[in-house]
MMTF fields as JSON, N, C-alpha, C and O atoms, coordinates in Angstrom:
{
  "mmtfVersion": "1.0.0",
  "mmtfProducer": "UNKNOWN",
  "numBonds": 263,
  "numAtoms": 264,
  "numGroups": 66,
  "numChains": 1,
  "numModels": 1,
  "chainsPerModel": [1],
  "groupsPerChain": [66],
  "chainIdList": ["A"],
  "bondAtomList": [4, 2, 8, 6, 12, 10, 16, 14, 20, 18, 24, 22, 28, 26, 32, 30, 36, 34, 40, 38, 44, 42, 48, 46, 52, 50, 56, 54, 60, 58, 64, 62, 68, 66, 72, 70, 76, 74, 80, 78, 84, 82, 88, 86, 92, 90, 96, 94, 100, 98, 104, 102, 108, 106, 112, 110, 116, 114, 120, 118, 124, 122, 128, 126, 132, 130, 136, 134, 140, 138, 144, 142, 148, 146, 152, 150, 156, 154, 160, 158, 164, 162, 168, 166, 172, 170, 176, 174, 180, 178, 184, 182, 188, 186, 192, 190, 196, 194, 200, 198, 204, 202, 208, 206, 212, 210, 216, 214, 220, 218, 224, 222, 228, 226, 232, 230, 236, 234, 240, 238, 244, 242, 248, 246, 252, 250, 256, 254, 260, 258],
  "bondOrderList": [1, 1, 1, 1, 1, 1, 1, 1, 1, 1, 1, 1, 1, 1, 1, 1, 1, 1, 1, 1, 1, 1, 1, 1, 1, 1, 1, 1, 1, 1, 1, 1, 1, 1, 1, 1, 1, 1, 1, 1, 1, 1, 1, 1, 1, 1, 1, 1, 1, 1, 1, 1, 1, 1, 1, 1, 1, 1, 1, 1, 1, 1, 1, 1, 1],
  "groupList": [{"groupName": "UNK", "atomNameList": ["N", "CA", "C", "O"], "elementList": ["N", "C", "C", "O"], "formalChargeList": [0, 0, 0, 0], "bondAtomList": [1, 0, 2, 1, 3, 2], "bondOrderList": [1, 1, 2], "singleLetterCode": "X", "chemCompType": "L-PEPTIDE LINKING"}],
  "groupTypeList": [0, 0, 0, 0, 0, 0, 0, 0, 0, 0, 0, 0, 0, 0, 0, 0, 0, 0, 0, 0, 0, 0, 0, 0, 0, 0, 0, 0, 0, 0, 0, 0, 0, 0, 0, 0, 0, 0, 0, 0, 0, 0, 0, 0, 0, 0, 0, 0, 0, 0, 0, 0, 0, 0, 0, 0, 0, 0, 0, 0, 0, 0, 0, 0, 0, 0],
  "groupIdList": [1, 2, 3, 4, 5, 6, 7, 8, 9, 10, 11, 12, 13, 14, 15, 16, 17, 18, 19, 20, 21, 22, 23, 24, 25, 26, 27, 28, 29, 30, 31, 32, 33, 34, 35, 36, 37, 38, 39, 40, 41, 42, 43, 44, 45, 46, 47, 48, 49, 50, 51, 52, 53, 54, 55, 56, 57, 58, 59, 60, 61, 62, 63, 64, 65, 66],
  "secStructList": [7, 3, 3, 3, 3, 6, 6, 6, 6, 1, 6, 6, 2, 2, 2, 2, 2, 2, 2, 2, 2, 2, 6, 6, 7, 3, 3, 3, 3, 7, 5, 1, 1, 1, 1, 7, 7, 1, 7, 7, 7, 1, 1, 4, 4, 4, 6, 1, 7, 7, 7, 5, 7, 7, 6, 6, 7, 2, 2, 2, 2, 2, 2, 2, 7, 7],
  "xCoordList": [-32.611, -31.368, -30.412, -30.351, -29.753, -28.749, -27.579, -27.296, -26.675, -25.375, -24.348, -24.648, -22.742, -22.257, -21.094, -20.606, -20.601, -19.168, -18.375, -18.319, -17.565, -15.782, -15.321, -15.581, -14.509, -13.717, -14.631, -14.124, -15.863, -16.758, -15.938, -16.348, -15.022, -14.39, -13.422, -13.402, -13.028, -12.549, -13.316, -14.277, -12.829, -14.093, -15.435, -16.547, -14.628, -15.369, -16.569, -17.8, -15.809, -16.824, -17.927, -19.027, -17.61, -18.407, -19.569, -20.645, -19.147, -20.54, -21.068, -22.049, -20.485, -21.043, -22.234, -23.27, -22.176, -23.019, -24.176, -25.297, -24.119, -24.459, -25.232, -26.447, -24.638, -25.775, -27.074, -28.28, -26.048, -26.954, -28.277, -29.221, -28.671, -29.545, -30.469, -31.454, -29.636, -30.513, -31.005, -31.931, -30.811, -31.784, -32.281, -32.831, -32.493, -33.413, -33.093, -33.882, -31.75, -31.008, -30.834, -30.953, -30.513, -29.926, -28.276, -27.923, -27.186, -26.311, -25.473, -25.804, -24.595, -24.309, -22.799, -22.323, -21.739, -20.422, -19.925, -20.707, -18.194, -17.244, -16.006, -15.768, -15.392, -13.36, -12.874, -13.296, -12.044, -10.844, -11.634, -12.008, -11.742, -12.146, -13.382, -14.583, -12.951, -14.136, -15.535, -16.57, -15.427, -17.023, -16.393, -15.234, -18.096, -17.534, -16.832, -16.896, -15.989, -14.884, -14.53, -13.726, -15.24, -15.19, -15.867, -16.281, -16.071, -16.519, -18.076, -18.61, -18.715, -19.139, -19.719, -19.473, -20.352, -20.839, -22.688, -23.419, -22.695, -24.693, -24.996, -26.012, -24.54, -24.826, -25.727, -25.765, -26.413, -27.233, -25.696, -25.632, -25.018, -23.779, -23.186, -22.579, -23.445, -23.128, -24.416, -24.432, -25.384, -26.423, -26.365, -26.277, -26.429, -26.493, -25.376, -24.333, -26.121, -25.435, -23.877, -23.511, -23.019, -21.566, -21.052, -21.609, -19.616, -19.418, -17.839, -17.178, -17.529, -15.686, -15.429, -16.117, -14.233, -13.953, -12.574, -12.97, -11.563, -10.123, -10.21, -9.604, -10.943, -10.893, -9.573, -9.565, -8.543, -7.223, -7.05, -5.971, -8.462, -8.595, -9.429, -10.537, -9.375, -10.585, -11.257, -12.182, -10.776, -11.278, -12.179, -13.175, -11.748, -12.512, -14.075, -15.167, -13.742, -14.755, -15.437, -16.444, -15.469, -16.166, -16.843, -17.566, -16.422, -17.07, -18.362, -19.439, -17.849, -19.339, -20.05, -21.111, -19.317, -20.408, -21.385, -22.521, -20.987, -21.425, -22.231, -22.841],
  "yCoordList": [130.832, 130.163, 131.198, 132.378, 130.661, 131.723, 131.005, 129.807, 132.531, 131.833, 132.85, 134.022, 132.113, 132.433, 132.978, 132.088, 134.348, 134.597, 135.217, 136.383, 134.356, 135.339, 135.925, 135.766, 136.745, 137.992, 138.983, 139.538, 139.744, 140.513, 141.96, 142.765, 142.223, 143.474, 143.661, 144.768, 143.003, 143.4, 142.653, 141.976, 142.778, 143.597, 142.747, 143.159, 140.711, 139.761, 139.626, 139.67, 139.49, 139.022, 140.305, 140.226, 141.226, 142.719, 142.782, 143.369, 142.103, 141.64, 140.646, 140.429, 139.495, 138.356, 138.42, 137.897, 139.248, 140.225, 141.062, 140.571, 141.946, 142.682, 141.771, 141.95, 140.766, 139.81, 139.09, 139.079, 138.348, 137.585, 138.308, 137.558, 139.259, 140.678, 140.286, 139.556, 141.174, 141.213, 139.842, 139.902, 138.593, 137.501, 137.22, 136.131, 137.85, 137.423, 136.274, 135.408, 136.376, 135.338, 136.214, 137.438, 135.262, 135.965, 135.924, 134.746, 136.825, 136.612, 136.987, 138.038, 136.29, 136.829, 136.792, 135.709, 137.965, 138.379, 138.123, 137.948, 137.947, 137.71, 138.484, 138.899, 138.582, 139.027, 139.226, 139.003, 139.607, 139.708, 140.928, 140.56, 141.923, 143.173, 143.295, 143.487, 143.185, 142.901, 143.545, 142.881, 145.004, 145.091, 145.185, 145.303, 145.045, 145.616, 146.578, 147.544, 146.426, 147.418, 147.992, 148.874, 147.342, 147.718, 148.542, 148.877, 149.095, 150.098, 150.106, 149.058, 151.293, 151.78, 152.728, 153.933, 152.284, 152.092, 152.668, 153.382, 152.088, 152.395, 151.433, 151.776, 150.227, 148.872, 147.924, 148.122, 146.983, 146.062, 145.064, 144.727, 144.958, 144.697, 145.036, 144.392, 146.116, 147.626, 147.635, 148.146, 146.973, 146.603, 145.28, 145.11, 144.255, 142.765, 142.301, 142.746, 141.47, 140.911, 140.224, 139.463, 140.635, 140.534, 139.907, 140.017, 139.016, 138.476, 138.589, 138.08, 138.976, 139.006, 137.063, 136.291, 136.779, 135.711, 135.063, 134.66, 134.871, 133.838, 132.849, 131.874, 132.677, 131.447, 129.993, 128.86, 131.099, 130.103, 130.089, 130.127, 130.021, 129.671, 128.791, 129.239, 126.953, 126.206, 127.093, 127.801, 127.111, 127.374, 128.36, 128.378, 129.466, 130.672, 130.457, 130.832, 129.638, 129.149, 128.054, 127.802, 127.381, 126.48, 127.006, 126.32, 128.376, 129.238, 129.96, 130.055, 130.589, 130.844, 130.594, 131.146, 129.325, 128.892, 127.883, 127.65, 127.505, 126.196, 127.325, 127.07],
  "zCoordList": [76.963, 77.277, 77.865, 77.52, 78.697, 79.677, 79.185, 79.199, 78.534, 78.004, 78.711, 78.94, 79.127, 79.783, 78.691, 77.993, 78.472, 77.927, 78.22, 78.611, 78.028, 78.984, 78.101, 76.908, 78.62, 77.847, 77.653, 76.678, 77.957, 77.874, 77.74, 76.904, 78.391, 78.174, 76.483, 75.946, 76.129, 74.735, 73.871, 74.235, 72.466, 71.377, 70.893, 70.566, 71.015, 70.028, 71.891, 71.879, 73.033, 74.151, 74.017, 74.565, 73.409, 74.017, 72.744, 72.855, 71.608, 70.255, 70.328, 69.616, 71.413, 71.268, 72.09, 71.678, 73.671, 74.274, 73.434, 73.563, 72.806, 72.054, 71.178, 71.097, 70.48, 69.406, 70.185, 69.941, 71.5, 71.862, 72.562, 72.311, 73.206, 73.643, 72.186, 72.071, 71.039, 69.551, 69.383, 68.574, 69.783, 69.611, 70.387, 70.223, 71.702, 72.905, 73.757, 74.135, 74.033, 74.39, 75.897, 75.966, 77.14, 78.624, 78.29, 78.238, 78.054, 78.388, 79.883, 80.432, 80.416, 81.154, 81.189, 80.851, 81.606, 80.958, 81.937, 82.872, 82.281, 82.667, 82.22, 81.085, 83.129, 83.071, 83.835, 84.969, 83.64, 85.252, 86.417, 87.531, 86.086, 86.177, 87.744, 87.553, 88.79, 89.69, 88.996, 88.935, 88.453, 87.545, 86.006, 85.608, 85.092, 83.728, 83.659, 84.419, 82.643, 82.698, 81.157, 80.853, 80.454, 78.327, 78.68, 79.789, 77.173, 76.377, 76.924, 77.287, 76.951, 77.403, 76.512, 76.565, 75.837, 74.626, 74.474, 73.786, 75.227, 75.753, 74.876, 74.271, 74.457, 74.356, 75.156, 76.371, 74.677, 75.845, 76.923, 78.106, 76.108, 77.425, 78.54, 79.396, 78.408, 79.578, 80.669, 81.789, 80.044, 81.07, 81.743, 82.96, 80.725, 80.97, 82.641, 83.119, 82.933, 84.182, 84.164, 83.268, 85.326, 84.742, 85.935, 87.028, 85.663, 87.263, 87.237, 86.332, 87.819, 87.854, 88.083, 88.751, 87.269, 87.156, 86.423, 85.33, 86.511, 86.067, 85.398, 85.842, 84.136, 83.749, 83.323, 82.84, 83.951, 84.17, 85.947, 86.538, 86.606, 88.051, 88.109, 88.408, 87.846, 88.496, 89.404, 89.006, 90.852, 91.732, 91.761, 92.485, 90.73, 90.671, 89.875, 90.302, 88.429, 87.618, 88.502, 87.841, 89.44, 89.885, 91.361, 92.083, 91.605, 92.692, 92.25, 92.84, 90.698, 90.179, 89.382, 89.092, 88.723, 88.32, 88.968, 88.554, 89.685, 90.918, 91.656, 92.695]
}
C-alpha cells in the first residue's frame, strides 16, 4: 500500500515515515520545502520518495496528486 503524508519535515510526519518503512509499507512525504528538508537523521525517510506540496493549495494537491 502507498501511503501519502504531509508534514514530513517536522517530528510526528518524519515517524510516521520512519514506522511506515518498519512495516513494509511505500510511504511517500510531502511539505512546503521544494526537497526534503527535516532531519537528516540517516532514517528510511531521508531516503523515501518526497514531493513539494501546499496542502492549503487545492490546486497544488490536485496537481500531484492527480
Amino acid at each position: 500500500m502507498k501511503v501519502l503524508v504531509t508534514g514530513v519535515a517536522g517530528q510526528l510526519g518524519h515517524d510516521v515515515m520512519n514506522e511506515l518503512a518498519k512495516r513494509g509499507f511505500e510511504g511517500v512525504g510531502s511539505d512546503l520545502a521544494p526537497e526534503y528538508a527535516g532531519m537528516q537523521d540517516g532514517t528510511a525517510v531521508t531516503t523515501m520518495p518526497y514531493l513539494s506540496m501546499d496542502i492549503t493549495d487545492p490546486e497544488s494537491v490536485r496537481n500531484t496528486i492527480i
